[in-house]
CSV table of C-alpha atoms and ligand atoms in Angstrom, one decimal:
chain,number,residue,atom,x,y,z
S,113,MET,CA,-152.6,191.4,-157.0
S,114,GLU,CA,-153.1,191.5,-153.2
S,115,LYS,CA,-156.2,190.0,-151.7
S,116,LEU,CA,-158.1,192.3,-149.3
S,117,ASP,CA,-158.6,189.8,-146.6
S,118,GLY,CA,-161.8,190.7,-144.7
S,119,LYS,CA,-161.7,187.4,-142.8
S,120,LEU,CA,-158.4,188.2,-141.2
S,121,LEU,CA,-159.1,191.8,-140.6
S,122,SER,CA,-162.5,191.1,-139.1
S,123,ALA,CA,-160.9,188.6,-136.7
S,124,LYS,CA,-158.5,191.3,-135.6
S,125,ILE,CA,-161.3,193.8,-135.0
S,126,LYS,CA,-163.4,191.2,-133.1
S,127,ASP,CA,-160.4,190.7,-130.8
S,128,GLU,CA,-160.3,194.4,-130.2
S,129,VAL,CA,-164.1,194.5,-129.6
S,130,LYS,CA,-163.8,191.6,-127.1
S,131,ALA,CA,-161.1,193.3,-125.1
S,132,LEU,CA,-163.2,196.5,-125.0
S,133,SER,CA,-166.4,194.6,-124.0
S,134,ASP,CA,-164.5,192.8,-121.2
S,135,SER,CA,-163.4,196.2,-119.9
S,136,TYR,CA,-167.0,197.4,-119.6
S,137,LYS,CA,-169.1,197.2,-116.4
S,138,GLN,CA,-172.1,195.8,-118.2
S,139,THR,CA,-172.3,193.3,-121.1
S,140,PRO,CA,-173.2,195.3,-124.2
S,141,ILE,CA,-176.5,194.1,-125.7
S,142,LEU,CA,-177.6,194.1,-129.3
S,143,ALA,CA,-181.3,193.6,-130.0
S,144,VAL,CA,-182.2,192.1,-133.4
S,145,VAL,CA,-185.8,192.3,-134.7
S,146,THR,CA,-186.8,189.9,-137.5
S,147,VAL,CA,-190.1,189.8,-139.3
S,148,GLY,CA,-191.2,187.0,-141.7
S,149,ASP,CA,-189.3,184.0,-142.9
S,150,ASP,CA,-186.4,185.1,-145.1
S,151,GLU,CA,-184.0,182.2,-145.3
S,152,ALA,CA,-180.8,184.3,-145.9
S,153,SER,CA,-181.8,186.5,-142.9
S,154,LYS,CA,-181.8,183.4,-140.6
S,155,VAL,CA,-178.2,182.7,-141.6
S,156,TYR,CA,-177.2,186.3,-141.1
S,157,VAL,CA,-178.9,186.5,-137.6
S,158,GLU,CA,-177.2,183.3,-136.6
S,159,ASN,CA,-173.8,184.7,-137.7
S,160,LYS,CA,-174.5,187.9,-135.7
S,161,ARG,CA,-175.3,185.8,-132.6
S,162,LYS,CA,-172.1,183.8,-133.0
S,163,ALA,CA,-170.1,187.0,-133.5
S,164,CYS,CA,-171.6,188.6,-130.3
S,165,GLU,CA,-170.8,185.5,-128.3
S,166,GLN,CA,-167.2,185.5,-129.6
S,167,CYS,CA,-166.9,189.1,-128.4
S,168,ASP,CA,-168.5,188.6,-125.0
S,169,MET,CA,-171.6,190.6,-126.0
S,170,SER,CA,-175.2,189.5,-125.8
S,171,MET,CA,-177.7,189.3,-128.6
S,172,MET,CA,-181.5,189.4,-128.0
S,173,HIS,CA,-183.6,188.1,-130.9
S,174,PHE,CA,-187.3,189.2,-131.3
S,175,SER,CA,-188.8,187.2,-134.1
S,176,TYR,CA,-192.2,188.0,-135.6
S,177,ASP,CA,-194.2,186.1,-138.2
S,178,GLU,CA,-195.8,187.7,-141.2
S,179,SER,CA,-199.2,188.0,-139.6
S,180,THR,CA,-197.9,190.4,-136.9
S,181,ARG,CA,-199.4,193.9,-136.9
S,182,GLU,CA,-196.9,196.7,-137.7
S,183,SER,CA,-198.0,198.5,-134.5
S,184,GLU,CA,-196.9,195.5,-132.4
S,185,ILE,CA,-193.4,195.7,-134.0
S,186,ILE,CA,-193.2,199.4,-133.4
S,187,LYS,CA,-194.3,198.9,-129.8
S,188,LYS,CA,-191.5,196.5,-129.2
S,189,ILE,CA,-188.9,198.8,-130.7
S,190,LYS,CA,-190.2,201.6,-128.5
S,191,GLU,CA,-189.8,199.4,-125.5
S,192,LEU,CA,-186.2,198.5,-126.6
S,193,ASN,CA,-185.5,202.2,-127.0
S,194,LYS,CA,-186.4,202.8,-123.4
S,195,ASP,CA,-184.6,199.7,-122.0
S,196,LYS,CA,-181.3,201.0,-120.6
S,197,SER,CA,-179.6,197.6,-120.8
S,198,VAL,CA,-180.1,197.5,-124.6
S,199,ASN,CA,-177.3,199.4,-126.5
S,200,GLY,CA,-178.1,198.7,-130.2
S,201,ILE,CA,-181.2,197.8,-132.1
S,202,ILE,CA,-181.4,196.5,-135.7
S,203,LEU,CA,-184.3,195.5,-137.9
S,204,GLN,CA,-183.0,192.6,-140.1
S,205,LEU,CA,-183.8,193.4,-143.7
S,206,PRO,CA,-185.6,192.5,-145.9
S,207,ILE,CA,-189.0,192.3,-144.2
S,208,PRO,CA,-192.2,191.4,-146.0
S,209,LYS,CA,-193.4,194.1,-148.5
S,210,LYS,CA,-196.7,194.7,-146.7
S,211,TYR,CA,-194.8,196.6,-143.9
S,212,ASN,CA,-193.6,200.2,-144.0
S,213,THR,CA,-189.9,199.5,-143.6
S,214,LYS,CA,-188.9,203.2,-143.3
S,215,LYS,CA,-191.5,203.8,-140.6
S,216,ILE,CA,-190.4,200.9,-138.6
S,217,LEU,CA,-186.7,201.8,-139.0
S,218,ASN,CA,-187.3,205.4,-138.0
S,219,THR,CA,-188.8,204.2,-134.7
S,220,ILE,CA,-185.3,203.1,-133.6
S,221,ASP,CA,-183.7,205.7,-131.3
S,222,PRO,CA,-180.9,207.2,-133.4
S,223,LYS,CA,-178.6,206.6,-130.4
S,224,LYS,CA,-179.2,202.9,-130.7
S,225,ASP,CA,-179.3,202.8,-134.6
S,226,VAL,CA,-176.2,200.6,-135.0
S,227,ASP,CA,-177.1,199.7,-138.6
S,228,GLY,CA,-177.2,203.4,-139.4
S,229,LEU,CA,-180.4,203.2,-141.4
S,230,THR,CA,-182.7,205.8,-139.7
S,231,ASP,CA,-183.2,209.0,-141.6
S,232,ILE,CA,-181.3,210.8,-138.9
S,233,SER,CA,-178.2,208.6,-139.2
S,234,GLN,CA,-178.3,208.8,-143.0
S,235,GLY,CA,-178.7,212.6,-142.9
S,236,LYS,CA,-175.6,212.8,-140.6
S,237,ILE,CA,-173.6,210.9,-143.2
S,238,MET,CA,-174.7,213.5,-145.8
S,239,GLY,CA,-173.4,216.2,-143.5
S,240,GLY,CA,-170.1,214.4,-143.0
S,241,ASN,CA,-170.6,214.0,-139.2
S,242,SER,CA,-171.9,210.5,-138.9
S,243,THR,CA,-172.2,208.6,-135.6
S,244,PHE,CA,-173.3,205.3,-137.2
S,245,VAL,CA,-172.1,204.5,-140.7
S,246,PRO,CA,-174.1,201.5,-142.1
S,247,CYS,CA,-172.0,198.3,-141.5
S,248,THR,CA,-171.1,197.3,-145.0
S,249,PRO,CA,-169.8,200.8,-146.1
S,250,LYS,CA,-168.1,201.1,-142.8
S,251,GLY,CA,-166.4,197.7,-143.4
S,252,ILE,CA,-165.2,198.9,-146.8
S,253,LEU,CA,-163.7,202.0,-145.3
S,254,GLU,CA,-162.0,199.9,-142.6
S,255,ILE,CA,-160.5,197.8,-145.4
S,256,PHE,CA,-159.2,201.0,-147.1
S,257,ASP,CA,-157.6,202.2,-143.8
S,258,TYR,CA,-156.0,198.8,-143.0
S,259,TYR,CA,-154.5,198.4,-146.5
S,260,LYS,CA,-153.6,202.1,-146.7
S,261,ILE,CA,-155.7,202.7,-149.8
S,262,ASP,CA,-155.9,206.5,-150.1
S,263,LEU,CA,-158.9,207.7,-152.0
S,264,GLU,CA,-157.9,211.4,-152.4
S,265,GLY,CA,-158.1,212.5,-156.0
S,266,ARG,CA,-158.9,209.0,-157.2
S,267,HIS,CA,-161.9,208.1,-159.4
S,268,VAL,CA,-164.2,205.8,-157.4
S,269,VAL,CA,-167.0,204.2,-159.3
S,270,VAL,CA,-169.9,202.7,-157.3
S,271,ILE,CA,-172.4,200.4,-158.9
S,272,GLY,CA,-175.6,200.1,-157.0
S,273,ARG,CA,-177.5,203.0,-155.2
S,274,SER,CA,-179.1,201.3,-152.2
S,275,ASP,CA,-179.5,203.2,-148.9
S,276,LEU,CA,-177.7,200.2,-147.3
S,277,VAL,CA,-174.6,200.2,-149.4
S,278,GLY,CA,-174.3,202.3,-152.5
S,279,LYS,CA,-175.4,205.7,-151.3
S,280,PRO,CA,-173.5,205.8,-148.0
S,281,ILE,CA,-170.3,204.5,-149.5
S,282,MET,CA,-170.6,207.1,-152.3
S,283,LEU,CA,-170.9,209.9,-149.6
S,284,GLU,CA,-168.1,208.5,-147.5
S,285,CYS,CA,-165.8,208.3,-150.5
S,286,ILE,CA,-166.6,212.0,-151.3
S,287,ASN,CA,-165.8,212.8,-147.7
S,288,ARG,CA,-162.4,211.2,-148.4
S,289,ASN,CA,-161.9,213.5,-151.3
S,290,ALA,CA,-162.4,211.0,-154.1
S,291,THR,CA,-164.2,211.9,-157.3
S,292,VAL,CA,-167.2,209.6,-157.4
S,293,THR,CA,-169.4,208.3,-160.2
S,294,MET,CA,-172.6,206.5,-159.2
S,295,CYS,CA,-174.0,203.8,-161.6
S,296,HIS,CA,-177.2,201.8,-161.4
S,297,SER,CA,-179.5,199.6,-163.5
S,298,LYS,CA,-180.4,202.5,-165.8
S,299,THR,CA,-176.8,203.5,-166.5
S,300,LYS,CA,-176.0,203.3,-170.2
S,301,ASN,CA,-172.7,201.7,-171.2
S,302,LEU,CA,-171.6,200.7,-167.8
S,303,GLU,CA,-168.2,199.7,-169.2
S,304,LYS,CA,-167.4,203.3,-170.0
S,305,TYR,CA,-167.4,204.1,-166.3
S,306,THR,CA,-165.9,200.9,-164.9
S,307,LYS,CA,-162.9,201.1,-167.3
S,308,ASP,CA,-162.1,204.5,-165.9
S,309,ALA,CA,-162.3,203.5,-162.2
S,310,ASP,CA,-159.2,203.6,-160.0
S,311,VAL,CA,-161.4,202.0,-157.3
S,312,LEU,CA,-164.5,200.0,-158.3
S,313,ILE,CA,-167.1,199.2,-155.7
S,314,VAL,CA,-169.8,196.8,-156.9
S,315,ALA,CA,-173.0,196.3,-154.9
S,316,VAL,CA,-175.6,194.8,-157.2
S,317,GLY,CA,-176.3,191.1,-156.6
S,318,LYS,CA,-175.7,189.8,-160.1
S,319,LYS,CA,-173.2,187.0,-160.4
S,320,HIS,CA,-170.0,188.1,-162.3
S,321,LEU,CA,-171.5,191.3,-163.7
S,322,ILE,CA,-167.9,192.7,-163.9
S,323,ASP,CA,-165.0,190.8,-165.6
S,324,LYS,CA,-161.4,191.7,-166.4
S,325,THR,CA,-162.3,193.3,-169.8
S,326,MET,CA,-164.3,195.9,-167.9
S,327,ILE,CA,-161.6,197.2,-165.5
S,328,LYS,CA,-158.5,199.3,-165.7
S,329,ASP,CA,-155.0,197.9,-165.0
S,330,ASN,CA,-154.2,198.1,-161.3
S,331,ALA,CA,-157.7,199.0,-160.2
S,332,VAL,CA,-158.8,198.3,-156.6
S,333,ILE,CA,-161.9,196.1,-156.7
S,334,ILE,CA,-164.4,195.9,-153.9
S,335,ASP,CA,-167.0,193.2,-154.4
S,336,VAL,CA,-170.0,193.5,-152.2
S,337,GLY,CA,-172.4,191.3,-154.1
S,338,ILE,CA,-173.7,188.0,-152.9
S,339,SER,CA,-175.6,185.6,-155.2
S,340,ARG,CA,-176.5,182.1,-153.9
S,341,ILE,CA,-176.8,179.8,-156.9
S,342,GLU,CA,-177.3,176.0,-156.3
S,343,GLY,CA,-175.8,176.3,-152.8
S,344,LYS,CA,-172.7,178.2,-154.0
S,345,ILE,CA,-171.9,181.8,-153.2
S,346,TYR,CA,-170.8,184.2,-156.0
S,347,GLY,CA,-169.8,187.8,-156.0
S,348,ASP,CA,-170.6,190.5,-158.6
S,349,VAL,CA,-167.0,190.3,-159.9
S,350,ASN,CA,-165.5,187.5,-161.9
S,351,PRO,CA,-162.3,186.3,-160.2
S,352,ASP,CA,-160.5,186.7,-163.6
S,353,VAL,CA,-160.0,190.4,-162.6
S,354,GLU,CA,-157.2,189.1,-160.3
S,355,SER,CA,-154.8,189.1,-163.3
S,356,LYS,CA,-155.3,192.8,-163.8
S,357,ALA,CA,-156.3,194.4,-160.5
S,358,SER,CA,-154.0,195.6,-157.8
S,359,TYR,CA,-156.3,194.7,-154.9
S,360,VAL,CA,-159.5,192.5,-154.8
S,361,THR,CA,-161.9,191.5,-152.0
S,362,PRO,CA,-162.7,187.8,-152.4
S,363,VAL,CA,-166.3,186.5,-152.1
S,364,PRO,CA,-166.7,184.9,-149.6
S,365,GLY,CA,-164.1,186.3,-147.1
S,366,GLY,CA,-164.0,189.9,-148.2
S,367,VAL,CA,-166.7,192.5,-147.4
S,368,GLY,CA,-169.1,190.0,-145.7
S,369,PRO,CA,-167.1,189.3,-142.5
S,370,MET,CA,-166.3,193.0,-142.2
S,371,THR,CA,-170.0,193.8,-142.2
S,372,VAL,CA,-170.6,191.7,-139.1
S,373,ALA,CA,-167.5,193.0,-137.3
S,374,MET,CA,-168.7,196.6,-138.0
S,375,LEU,CA,-172.1,195.8,-136.4
S,376,LEU,CA,-170.2,194.9,-133.2
S,377,LYS,CA,-168.0,198.0,-133.5
S,378,ASN,CA,-171.1,200.2,-133.9
S,379,THR,CA,-172.7,198.5,-130.8
S,380,MET,CA,-169.6,199.4,-128.8
S,381,ILE,CA,-169.9,203.0,-130.0
S,382,ALA,CA,-173.5,203.0,-128.9
S,383,TYR,CA,-172.6,201.6,-125.5
S,384,GLU,CA,-170.0,204.3,-125.0
S,385,LEU,CA,-172.4,207.1,-126.1
S,386,GLN,CA,-175.0,205.8,-123.6
S,387,ASN,CA,-172.6,205.3,-120.7
S,388,LYS,CA,-170.3,208.3,-120.9
C,788,NAP,P1,-180.3,196.5,-153.8
C,788,NAP,O1,-181.0,197.3,-152.8
C,788,NAP,O2,-181.1,195.4,-154.5
C,788,NAP,O3,-179.6,197.4,-154.9
C,788,NAP,C1,-179.0,196.9,-156.0
C,788,NAP,C2,-178.5,198.0,-156.9
C,788,NAP,O4,-177.9,197.4,-158.1
C,788,NAP,C3,-179.6,198.9,-157.4
C,788,NAP,O5,-179.2,200.3,-157.2
C,788,NAP,C4,-179.8,198.6,-158.8
C,788,NAP,O6,-180.2,199.7,-159.6
C,788,NAP,C5,-178.4,198.1,-159.2
C,788,NAP,N1,-178.4,197.3,-160.4
C,788,NAP,C6,-179.2,196.2,-160.6
C,788,NAP,N2,-178.9,195.6,-161.8
C,788,NAP,C7,-177.8,196.4,-162.3
C,788,NAP,C8,-177.1,196.3,-163.5
C,788,NAP,N3,-177.3,195.3,-164.4
C,788,NAP,N4,-176.1,197.2,-163.7
C,788,NAP,C9,-175.9,198.2,-162.8
C,788,NAP,N5,-176.6,198.3,-161.6
C,788,NAP,C10,-177.6,197.4,-161.4
C,788,NAP,O7,-179.1,195.7,-153.1
C,788,NAP,P2,-178.1,196.0,-151.8
C,788,NAP,O8,-178.9,195.8,-150.6
C,788,NAP,O9,-177.4,197.3,-152.0
C,788,NAP,O10,-177.1,194.8,-152.0
C,788,NAP,C11,-176.4,194.6,-153.2
C,788,NAP,C12,-175.7,193.3,-153.2
C,788,NAP,O11,-174.8,193.3,-152.0
C,788,NAP,C13,-176.6,192.1,-152.9
C,788,NAP,O12,-176.0,190.9,-153.6
C,788,NAP,C14,-176.5,191.8,-151.4
C,788,NAP,O13,-176.8,190.5,-151.1
C,788,NAP,C15,-175.1,192.2,-151.2
C,788,NAP,N6,-174.8,192.6,-149.8
C,788,NAP,C16,-173.7,192.1,-149.2
C,788,NAP,C17,-173.3,192.5,-148.0
C,788,NAP,C18,-172.1,191.9,-147.4
C,788,NAP,O14,-172.0,192.0,-146.2
C,788,NAP,N7,-171.3,191.3,-148.2
C,788,NAP,C19,-174.1,193.5,-147.3
C,788,NAP,C20,-175.2,194.0,-147.9
C,788,NAP,C21,-175.5,193.6,-149.2
C,788,NAP,P3,-181.6,200.5,-159.5
C,788,NAP,O15,-181.5,201.3,-158.3
C,788,NAP,O16,-181.7,201.2,-160.8
C,788,NAP,O17,-182.6,199.4,-159.4
């Protein structure tokens, strides 16, 4: 079994992004909008800030509390859309339920949509001509490329159908000529599908949902899930799969660091689109 080392690969990508950023006339700027008080989001935003600093990019953070009116957040995003110095804009999810998340996301100018979550970006993935692939699926594709894991003709099983991870990775795997099965919480007899997967991508958020009895010999296992239990982080996949799989992404140190690196990469794509 070989570990798919997202930490190592993301460090390499960050070096490339830094070199590119240093070659630009202006410092690329990422604007992050947060709403509410989600504890995990605070950690993620801090990680994004550190990553921007490492790559000689700037991050602007606009933080709103839960009493803020939706119109005020939308107004700020419209200002950021117009601001020529801002290259990428993200709305850190989740935000409190009282807001219309889709409406706020769709205010982001698609040319600055570096999380790839506006309807326009998502539609482009469907058409196979994406500009911004959401960062986690993009990170998974980058892992496939780096470790030369070819998907053509292989059976990819995706568990989890979110707009953030499951649906875009399903489409991107189809674009790479895989045969894809999509599973979710209503799937009956999950094992029937996981046991047939050449490549299994798990994005659920349930500690050790998958173990070695549920996978095929030599399967490639991509574990996206993150569960925080008593201060410890667990993936969706039990590490016992390592005795049976050919490749596994560890948690932590697999898909997570790749997600941040892809946000930087998407911001560079945005910079280039806006400055060509
Ligand atoms: P989400 O929107 O909550 O989606 C979870 C999906 O899992 C849903 O489609 C749900 O099915 C499905 N599901 C729930 N229980 C299931 C079960 N017992 N069997 C099969 N499917 C089940 O989550 P998300 O945003 O995609 O994130 C998924 C996980 O990845 C979370 O742990 C999140 O923290 C993590 N994550 C990690 C990164 C990273 O960088 N590593 C990035 C993003 C997300 P239904 O649709 O039927 O409800």
